[in-house]
Coordinates of C-alpha atoms and ligand atoms in Angstrom, one line a residue:
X1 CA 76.5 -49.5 112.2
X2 CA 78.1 -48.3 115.3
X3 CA 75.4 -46.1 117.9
X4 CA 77.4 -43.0 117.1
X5 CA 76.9 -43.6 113.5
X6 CA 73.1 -42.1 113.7
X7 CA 70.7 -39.5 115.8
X8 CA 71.9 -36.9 117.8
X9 CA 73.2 -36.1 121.0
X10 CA 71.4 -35.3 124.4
X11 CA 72.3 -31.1 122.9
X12 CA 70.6 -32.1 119.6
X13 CA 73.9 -31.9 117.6
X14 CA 74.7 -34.5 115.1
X15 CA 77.1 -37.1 115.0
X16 CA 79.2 -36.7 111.9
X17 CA 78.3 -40.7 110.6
X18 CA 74.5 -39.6 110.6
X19 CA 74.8 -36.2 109.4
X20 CA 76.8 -37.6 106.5
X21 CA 74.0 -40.4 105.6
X22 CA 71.1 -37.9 106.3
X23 CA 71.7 -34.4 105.3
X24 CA 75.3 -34.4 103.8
X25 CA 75.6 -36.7 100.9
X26 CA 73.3 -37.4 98.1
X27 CA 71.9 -41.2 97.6
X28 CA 74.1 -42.0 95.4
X29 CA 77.4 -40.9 97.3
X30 CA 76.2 -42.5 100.2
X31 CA 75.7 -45.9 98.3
X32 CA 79.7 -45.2 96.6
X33 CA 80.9 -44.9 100.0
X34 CA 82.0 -41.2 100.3
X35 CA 80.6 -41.7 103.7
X36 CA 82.7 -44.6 105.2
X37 CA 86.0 -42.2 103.3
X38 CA 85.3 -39.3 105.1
X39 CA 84.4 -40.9 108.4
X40 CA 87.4 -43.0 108.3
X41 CA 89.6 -39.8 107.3
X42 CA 87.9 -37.7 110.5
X43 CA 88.6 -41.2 112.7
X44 CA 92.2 -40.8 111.9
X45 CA 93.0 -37.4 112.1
X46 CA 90.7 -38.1 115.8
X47 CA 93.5 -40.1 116.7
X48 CA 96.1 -37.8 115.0
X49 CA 95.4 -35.3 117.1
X50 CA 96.5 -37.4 119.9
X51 CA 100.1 -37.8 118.4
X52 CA 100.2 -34.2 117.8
X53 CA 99.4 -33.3 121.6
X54 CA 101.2 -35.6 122.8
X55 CA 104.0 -34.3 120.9
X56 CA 103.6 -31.0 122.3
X57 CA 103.9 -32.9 125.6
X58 CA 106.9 -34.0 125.4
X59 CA 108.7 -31.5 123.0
X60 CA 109.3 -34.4 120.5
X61 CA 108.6 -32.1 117.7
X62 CA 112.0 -31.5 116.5
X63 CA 112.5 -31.7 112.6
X64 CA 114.7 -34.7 111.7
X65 CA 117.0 -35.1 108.7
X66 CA 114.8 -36.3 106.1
X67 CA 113.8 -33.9 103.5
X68 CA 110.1 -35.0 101.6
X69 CA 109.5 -35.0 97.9
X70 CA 108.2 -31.1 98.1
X71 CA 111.9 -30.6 99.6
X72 CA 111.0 -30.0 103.4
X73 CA 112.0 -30.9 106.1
X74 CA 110.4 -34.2 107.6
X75 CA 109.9 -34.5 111.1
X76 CA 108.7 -37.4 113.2
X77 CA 105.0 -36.1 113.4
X78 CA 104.9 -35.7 109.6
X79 CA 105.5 -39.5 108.8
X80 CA 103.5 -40.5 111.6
X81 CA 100.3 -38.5 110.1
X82 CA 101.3 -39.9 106.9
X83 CA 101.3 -43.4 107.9
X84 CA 98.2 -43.4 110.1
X85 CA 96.3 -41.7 107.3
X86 CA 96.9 -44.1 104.6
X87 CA 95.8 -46.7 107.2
X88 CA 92.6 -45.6 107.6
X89 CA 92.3 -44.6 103.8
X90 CA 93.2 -48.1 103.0
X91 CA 90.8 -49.1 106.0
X92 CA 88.1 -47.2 104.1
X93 CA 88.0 -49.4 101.8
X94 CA 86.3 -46.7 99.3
X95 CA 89.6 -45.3 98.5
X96 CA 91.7 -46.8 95.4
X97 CA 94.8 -44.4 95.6
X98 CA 96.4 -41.8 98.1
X99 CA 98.7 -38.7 96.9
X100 CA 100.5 -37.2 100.0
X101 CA 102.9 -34.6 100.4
X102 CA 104.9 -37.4 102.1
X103 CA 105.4 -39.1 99.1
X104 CA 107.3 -38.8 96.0
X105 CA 104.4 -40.9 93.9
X106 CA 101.1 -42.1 94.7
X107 CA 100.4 -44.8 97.1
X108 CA 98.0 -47.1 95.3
X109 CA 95.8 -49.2 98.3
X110 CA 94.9 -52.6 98.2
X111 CA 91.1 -51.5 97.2
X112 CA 92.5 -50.3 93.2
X113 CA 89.6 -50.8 92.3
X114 CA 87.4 -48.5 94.7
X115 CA 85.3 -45.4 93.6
X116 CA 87.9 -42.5 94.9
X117 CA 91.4 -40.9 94.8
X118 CA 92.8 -38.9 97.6
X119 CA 95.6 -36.2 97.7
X120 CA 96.5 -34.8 101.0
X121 CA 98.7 -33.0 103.1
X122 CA 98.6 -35.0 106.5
X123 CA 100.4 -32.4 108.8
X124 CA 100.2 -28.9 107.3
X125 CA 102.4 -26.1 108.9
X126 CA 104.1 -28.6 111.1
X127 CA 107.0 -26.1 111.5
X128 CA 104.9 -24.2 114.1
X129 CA 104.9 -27.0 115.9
X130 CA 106.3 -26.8 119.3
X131 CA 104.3 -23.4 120.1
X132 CA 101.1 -24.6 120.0
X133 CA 100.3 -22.8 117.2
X134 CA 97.5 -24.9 115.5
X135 CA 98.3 -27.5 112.5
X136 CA 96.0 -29.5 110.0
X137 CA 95.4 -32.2 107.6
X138 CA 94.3 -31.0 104.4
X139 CA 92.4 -33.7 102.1
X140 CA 90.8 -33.7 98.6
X141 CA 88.5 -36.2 96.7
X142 CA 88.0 -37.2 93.4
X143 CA 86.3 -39.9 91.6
X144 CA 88.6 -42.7 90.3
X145 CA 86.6 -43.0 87.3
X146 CA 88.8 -45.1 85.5
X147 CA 91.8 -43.9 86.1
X148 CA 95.1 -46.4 87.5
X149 CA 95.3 -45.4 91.0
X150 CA 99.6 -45.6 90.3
X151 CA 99.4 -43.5 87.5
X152 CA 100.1 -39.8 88.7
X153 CA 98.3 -38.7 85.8
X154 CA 95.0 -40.0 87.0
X155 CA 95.2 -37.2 89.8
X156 CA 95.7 -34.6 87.8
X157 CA 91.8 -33.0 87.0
X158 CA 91.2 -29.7 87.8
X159 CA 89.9 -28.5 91.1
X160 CA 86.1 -28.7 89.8
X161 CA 86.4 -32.4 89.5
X162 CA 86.6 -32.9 93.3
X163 CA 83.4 -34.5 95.3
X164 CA 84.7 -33.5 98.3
X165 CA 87.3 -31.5 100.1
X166 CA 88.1 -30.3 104.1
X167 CA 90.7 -30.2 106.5
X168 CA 91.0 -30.4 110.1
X169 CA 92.5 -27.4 112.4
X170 CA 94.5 -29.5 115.6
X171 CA 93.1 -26.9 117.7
X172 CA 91.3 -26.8 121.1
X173 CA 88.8 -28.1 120.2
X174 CA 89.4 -30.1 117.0
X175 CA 87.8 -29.0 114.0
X176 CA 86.7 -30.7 110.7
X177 CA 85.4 -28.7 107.9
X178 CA 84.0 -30.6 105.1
X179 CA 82.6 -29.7 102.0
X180 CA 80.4 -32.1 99.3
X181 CA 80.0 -29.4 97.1
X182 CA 77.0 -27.1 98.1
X183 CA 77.1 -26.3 101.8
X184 CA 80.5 -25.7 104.5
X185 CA 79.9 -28.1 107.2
X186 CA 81.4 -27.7 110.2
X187 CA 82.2 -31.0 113.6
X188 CA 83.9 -30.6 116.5
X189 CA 85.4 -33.6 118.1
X190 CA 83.9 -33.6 121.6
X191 CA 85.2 -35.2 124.9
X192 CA 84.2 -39.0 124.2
X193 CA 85.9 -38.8 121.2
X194 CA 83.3 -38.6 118.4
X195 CA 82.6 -35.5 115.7
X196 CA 79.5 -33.2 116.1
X197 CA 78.0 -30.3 114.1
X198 CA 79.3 -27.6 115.7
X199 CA 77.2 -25.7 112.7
X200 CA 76.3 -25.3 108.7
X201 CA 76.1 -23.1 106.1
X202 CA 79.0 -21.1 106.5
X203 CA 79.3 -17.6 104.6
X204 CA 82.1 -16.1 103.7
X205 CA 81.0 -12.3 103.6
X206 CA 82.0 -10.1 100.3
X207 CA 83.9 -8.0 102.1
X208 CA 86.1 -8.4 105.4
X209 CA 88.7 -6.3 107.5
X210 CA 91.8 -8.9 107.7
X211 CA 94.3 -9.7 105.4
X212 CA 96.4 -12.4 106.5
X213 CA 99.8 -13.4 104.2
X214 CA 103.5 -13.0 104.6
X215 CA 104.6 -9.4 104.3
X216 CA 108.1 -10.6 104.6
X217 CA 107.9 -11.2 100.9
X218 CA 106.7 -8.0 99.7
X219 CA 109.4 -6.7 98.9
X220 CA 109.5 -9.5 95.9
X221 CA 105.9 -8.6 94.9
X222 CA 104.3 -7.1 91.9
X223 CA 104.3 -3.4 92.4
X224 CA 100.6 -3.4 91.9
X225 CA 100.5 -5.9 94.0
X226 CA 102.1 -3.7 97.2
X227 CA 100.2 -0.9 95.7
X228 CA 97.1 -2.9 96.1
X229 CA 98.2 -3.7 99.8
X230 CA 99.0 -0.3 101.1
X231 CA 95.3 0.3 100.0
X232 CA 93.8 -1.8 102.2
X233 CA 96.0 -0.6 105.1
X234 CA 94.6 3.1 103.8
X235 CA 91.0 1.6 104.0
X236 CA 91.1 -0.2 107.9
X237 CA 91.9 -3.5 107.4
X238 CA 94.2 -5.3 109.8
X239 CA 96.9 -8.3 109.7
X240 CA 96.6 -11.7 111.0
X241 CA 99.2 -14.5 110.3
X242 CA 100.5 -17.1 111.6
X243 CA 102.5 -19.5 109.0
X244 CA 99.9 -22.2 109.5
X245 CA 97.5 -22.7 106.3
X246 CA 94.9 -24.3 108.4
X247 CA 94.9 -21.6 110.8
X248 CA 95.0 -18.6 108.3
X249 CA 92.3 -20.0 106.0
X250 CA 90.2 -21.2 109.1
X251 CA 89.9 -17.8 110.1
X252 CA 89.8 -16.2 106.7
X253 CA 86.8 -18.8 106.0
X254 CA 85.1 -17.9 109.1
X255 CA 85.8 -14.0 109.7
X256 CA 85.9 -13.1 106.2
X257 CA 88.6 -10.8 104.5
X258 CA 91.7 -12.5 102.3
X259 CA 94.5 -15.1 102.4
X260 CA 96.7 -14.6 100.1
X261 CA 100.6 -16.6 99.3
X262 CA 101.3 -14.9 96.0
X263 CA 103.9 -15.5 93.4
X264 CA 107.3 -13.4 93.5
X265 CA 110.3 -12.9 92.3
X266 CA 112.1 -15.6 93.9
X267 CA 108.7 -18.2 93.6
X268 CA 107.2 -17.5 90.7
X269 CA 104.6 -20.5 91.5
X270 CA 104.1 -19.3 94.6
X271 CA 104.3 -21.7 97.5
X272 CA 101.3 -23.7 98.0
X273 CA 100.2 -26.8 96.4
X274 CA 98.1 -27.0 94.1
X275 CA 96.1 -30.4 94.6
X276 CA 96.4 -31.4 98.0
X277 CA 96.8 -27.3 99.4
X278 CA 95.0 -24.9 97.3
X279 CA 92.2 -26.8 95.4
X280 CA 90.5 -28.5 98.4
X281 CA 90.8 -25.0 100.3
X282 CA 89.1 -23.1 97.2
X283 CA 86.4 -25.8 97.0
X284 CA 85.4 -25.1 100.8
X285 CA 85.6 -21.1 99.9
X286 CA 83.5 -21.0 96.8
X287 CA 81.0 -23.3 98.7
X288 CA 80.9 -21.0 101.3
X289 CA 80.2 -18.2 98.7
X290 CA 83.7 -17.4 98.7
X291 CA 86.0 -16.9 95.9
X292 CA 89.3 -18.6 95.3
X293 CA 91.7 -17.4 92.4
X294 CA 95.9 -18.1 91.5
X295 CA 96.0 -14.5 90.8
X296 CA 94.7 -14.6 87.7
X297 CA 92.2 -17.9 87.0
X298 CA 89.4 -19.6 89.3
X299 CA 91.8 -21.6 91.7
X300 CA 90.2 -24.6 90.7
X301 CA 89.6 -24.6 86.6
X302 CA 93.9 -24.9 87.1
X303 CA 94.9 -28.1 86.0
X304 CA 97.9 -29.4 87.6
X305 CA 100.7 -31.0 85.6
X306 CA 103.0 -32.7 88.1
X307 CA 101.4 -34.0 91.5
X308 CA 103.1 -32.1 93.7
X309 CA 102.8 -28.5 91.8
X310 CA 103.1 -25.4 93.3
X311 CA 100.4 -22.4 92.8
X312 CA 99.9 -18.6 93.8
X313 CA 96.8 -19.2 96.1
X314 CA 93.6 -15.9 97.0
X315 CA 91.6 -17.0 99.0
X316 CA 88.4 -14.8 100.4
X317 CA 85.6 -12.6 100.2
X318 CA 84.9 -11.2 96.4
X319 CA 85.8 -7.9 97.2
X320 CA 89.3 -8.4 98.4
X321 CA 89.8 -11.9 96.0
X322 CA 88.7 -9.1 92.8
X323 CA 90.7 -6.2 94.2
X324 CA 94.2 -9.0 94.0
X325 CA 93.3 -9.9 90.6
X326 CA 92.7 -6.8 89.7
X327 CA 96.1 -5.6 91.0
X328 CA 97.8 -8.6 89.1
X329 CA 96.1 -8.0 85.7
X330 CA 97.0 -4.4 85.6
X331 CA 100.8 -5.7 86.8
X332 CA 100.7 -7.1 83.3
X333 CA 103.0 -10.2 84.7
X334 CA 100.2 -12.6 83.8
X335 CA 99.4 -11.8 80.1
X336 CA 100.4 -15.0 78.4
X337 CA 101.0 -15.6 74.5
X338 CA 98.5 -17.3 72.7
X339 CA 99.3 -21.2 72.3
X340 CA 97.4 -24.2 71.2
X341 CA 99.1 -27.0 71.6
X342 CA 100.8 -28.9 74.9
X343 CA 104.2 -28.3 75.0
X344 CA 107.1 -26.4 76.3
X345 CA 107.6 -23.2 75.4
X346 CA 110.5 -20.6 75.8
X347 CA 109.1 -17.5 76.9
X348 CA 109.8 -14.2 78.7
X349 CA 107.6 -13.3 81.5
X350 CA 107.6 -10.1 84.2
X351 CA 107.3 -11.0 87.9
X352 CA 108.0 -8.1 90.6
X353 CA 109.0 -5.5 87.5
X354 CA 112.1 -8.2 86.6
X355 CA 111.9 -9.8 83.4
X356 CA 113.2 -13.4 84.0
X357 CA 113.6 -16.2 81.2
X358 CA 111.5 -19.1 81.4
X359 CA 108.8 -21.4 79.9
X360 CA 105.7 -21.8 79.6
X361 CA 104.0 -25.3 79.8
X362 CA 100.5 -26.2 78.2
X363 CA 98.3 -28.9 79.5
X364 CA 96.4 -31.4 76.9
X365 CA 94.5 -29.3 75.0
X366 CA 96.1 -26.1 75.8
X367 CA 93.6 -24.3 78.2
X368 CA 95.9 -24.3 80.8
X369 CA 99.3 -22.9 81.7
X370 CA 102.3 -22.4 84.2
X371 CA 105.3 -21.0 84.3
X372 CA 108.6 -21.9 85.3
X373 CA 111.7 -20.2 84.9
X374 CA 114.4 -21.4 83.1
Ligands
AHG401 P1 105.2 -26.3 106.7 O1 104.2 -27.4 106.6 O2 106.6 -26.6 106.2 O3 105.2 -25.6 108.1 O4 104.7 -25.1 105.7 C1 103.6 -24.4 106.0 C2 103.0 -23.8 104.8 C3 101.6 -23.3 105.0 O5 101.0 -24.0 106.1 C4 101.8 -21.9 105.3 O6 100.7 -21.1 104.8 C5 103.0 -21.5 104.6 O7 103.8 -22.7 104.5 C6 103.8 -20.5 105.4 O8 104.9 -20.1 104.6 P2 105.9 -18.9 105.0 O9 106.6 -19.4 106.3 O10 106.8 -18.8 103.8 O11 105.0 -17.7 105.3

C-alpha cells in the first residue's frame, strides 16, 4: 500500500485510498475491490486532466473527422480519455468489462472474470473545449454477477443496480464526486497530485433558485412544460447553463434548484444517455437527498434497452424535480397503453402538442418502456 493510500494530511483531510477503506465502502466492497476501481478510475482521470490542460495549451482541441457510435463528433482528447481510461480500468484489475461512449460495443478486459462492469463517458461536453469551460468523465458501476462482460445485455440493469457512480469536473481544482450509495463524497486533487476530501454529506436542498437547461429548445417543448417554465421565471428563479453536463449538474448538485434536457419534438428521447449520463448522475442526486426523474419515472428504475440509449433527464431539488413531472403528466404526452409483453409496438404518442407515429418498446417483463418514432 502506497503512503498516500492511508491517514490524512498535515490539514486533516483524507486521502481518497484511506477514506475509501475507512469510512466509504462497506467490508465487503472493500474485500471485492471497489476500492482499487475507483482509485484507479480517480488516478486516470488525475492524469486526464493533464491532457485536457495541456490541450487547452496548445489549442489542439479541434474536433477531427471521426464521428463515435452516439454519432458525434470525435476529437483527439475524446479517444485519448477513452484509451487512458480503459487502461487503468483494465489496470484495476476489479473491472471485467468497460461500456464507453467511445465505443460501439463493450470492451471486455483481460480480468472477464472480475466482480464489476463499467459504463462511462470519458470526456463529457468536450465541445466546450477550447474556452475553458469545464469538462468531465462520468462513470457508473455495477456488479458483474454473472453476466459475459461482451454481452451488451449484461449492462443493461436499471439504475438501482449500480454500487457506485461519480464523475469528475476538469476544473481548477479537479473534482471527484463519488457516491457508494448512502452519502455524496466529495476530493479534490491537490498540488502533489493526490485526491482529498474536500467534504461529505452533500444536500441537495428541496427547493433552489436556478434552473439550468437549454431554452433554445423550448420552442419544441410540451406546452405545459413552457408553462411550467415561465412559472418559475414568475417566482425568482434564475438561468445558468453552460452545455457542459458536468458543470450544470455540479452546480445543480451543490446549489440546489433543477437541470433539466427534456424530450421534444425533434428528440423525443431527449439527449442524454441513459447508462453512462443520466443513471450515475441520478444515483449521486438521490444520495444527496435529491430526486432524479425522465419526466415521468424515477431516473433510475428505467431499464435501458440498447447500451448507448438516450433519455429525458430532471435532475434536482423535489420541489422543482415534482413541479416538471407534474407539468409532463398533465401534458398528457406520457400516458402509455397498457402492455404485457416485450415487444414492439405501433403506437401514437403526443410530444410538444404534435401527434407523431411511433413505437413503443417493452423490456422483459413489460415494466418498462420507450418510445421511438417511426
Ligand atoms: P458533447 O460531449 O458533444 O459536448 O455534448 C455535451 C452534452 C452534455 O454535456 C450537455 O449537457 C449537452 O450535451 C448539451 O447539449 P446542447 O448543446 O444541446 O444544449
Amino acid at each position: 500500500m502506497r503512503d498516500w493510500e492511508t491517514g490524512s494530511g498535515e490539514d486533516g483531510r483524507a486521502y481518497l485510498g484511506g477514506y475509501l477503506r475507512s469510512s466509504m465502502l462497506s467490508v465487503p466492497q472493500r474485500l471485492s475491490g471497489l476500492a482499487q476501481l475507483i482509485e484507479h478510475i480517480a488516478e486516470g482521470c488525475a492524469e486526464l486532466g493533464e491532457h485536457v490542460a495541456r490541450c487547452a495549451e496548445q489549442g489542439t482541441h479541434a474536433a477531427g473527422g471521426n464521428i463515435n457510435s452516439s454519432g458525434d463528433r470525435v476529437c483527439e482528447l475524446d479517444r485519448v480519455a477513452d484509451e487512458l481510461l480503459v487502461e487503468r480500468l483494465a489496470a484495476s484489475g476489479s473491472c471485467a468489462g468497460v461500456v464507453s461512449e467511445e465505443r460501439a460495443l463493450p470492451e471486455v478486459l483481460p480480468a472477464a472474470a472480475a466482480p464489476y462492469l463499467v459504463a462511462m463517458d470519458p470526456l463529457d461536453g468536450s465541445s466546450n473545449l477550447g474556452c475553458s469551460i469545464p469538462v468531465g468523465t462520468i462513470f457508473s458501476v455495477r456488479a458483474r454477477g454473472e453476466g459475459d462482460p461482451a454481452d451488451p445485455e449484461s449492462y443493461l440493469t436499471p439504475g438501482t443496480a449500480q454500487v457506485a457512480a461519480g464523475y469528475v469536473i476538469y476544473g481548477a481544482p479537479l473534482e471527484l464526486v463519488v457516491t457508494t450509495g448512502s452519502d455524496v463524497h466529495v476530493f479534490f486533487l491537490d498540488a502533489r497530485r493526490r485526491w482529498r476530501l474536500r467534504r461529505d454529506h452533500v444536500v441537495v436542498p428541496p427547493q433552489g433558485k436556478i434552473y439550468s437547461v437549454n431554452e433554445a429548445n423550448v420552442s419544441r417543448w410540451e406546452p405545459e412544460l413552457r408553462q411550467w417554465l415561465e412559472s418559475c421565471k414568475e417566482a425568482g428563479y434564475t438561468q445558468r447553463y453552460v452545455g457542459s453536463m458536468v458543470a450544470d449538474v455540479h452546480r445543480t448538485l451543490l446549489k440546489g434548484g433543477v437541470f433539466l434536457y427534456p424530450a421534444d419534438r425533434s428528440a423525443p428521447e431527449g439527449k442524454l444517455r441513459l447508462l453512462y449520463e443520466a443513471a450515475p448522475m441520478a444515483m449521486l442526486f438521490e444520495a444527496a437527498g435529491g430526486f432524479a426523474s425522465d419526466g415521468a419515472r424515477r431516473l433510475l428504475e428505467v431499464e435501458a434497452a440498447s447500451i448507448h440509449q438516450r433519455t429525458p433527464v430532471v435532475l434536482g431539488g423535489r420541489v422543482e424535480v415534482m413541479g416538471v413531472e407534474r407539468a409532463l403528466r398533465s401534458s398528457g404526452s406520457w400516458h402509455v397503453v397498457a402492455a404485457t409483453r416485450r415487444g414492439r409496438l405501433p403506437c401514437i404518442f403526443e410530444v410538444g402538442g404534435r401527434r407523431v407515429d411511433g413505437h413503443l418498446e417493452l423490456s422483459p417483463g413489460g415494466r418498462q418502456h420507450r418510445f421511438s418514432s417511426s
